C-alpha cells in the first residue's frame, strides 16, 4: 500500500480532486441533494473541469507523489 500516504499534502489534494470528480458524476443537479451538488460544483470550479479530468488529476497527483518519493530514495 505504498500509494496510501495520509501524511502527505499531495495525497490529500489528489484525493480531494478525485472525490470532487466522482461526486460530480454521481450527484444529481436537482432534488434533495441539490445543495451538496452546488457545493461540489463550486469545488470543481463551477463546471470548468470535467469530472473525468478531475479524477485523472487526482490519481495523477497521488502517483506523482509516490514517484517523486521513490526518486529521492534511490539517490541517497
Steps between C-alpha positions, in 0.01 A plus 500: 500500500764749402245736343307546827686786674261705717790709636565654157332821381533384139312184587217703657488739201476202266232338711297823507527542121403136441209521748373823344503344154327185619235698689439714191413185309272352765310790656187630325465871421149514647317325778569455869878511454511818291690697767771236515510501120545880502792466745665238279453729198673780690789270592528389138523859379134536400527264207839607362648155554338179386440227759730264314770768489477552874520127563808463278658803667445346844644164401790675330584699812498187713724315250732798454549530875599135521737527204676806638547326835648191336729719287645669805549169678709352217740798496590465869 
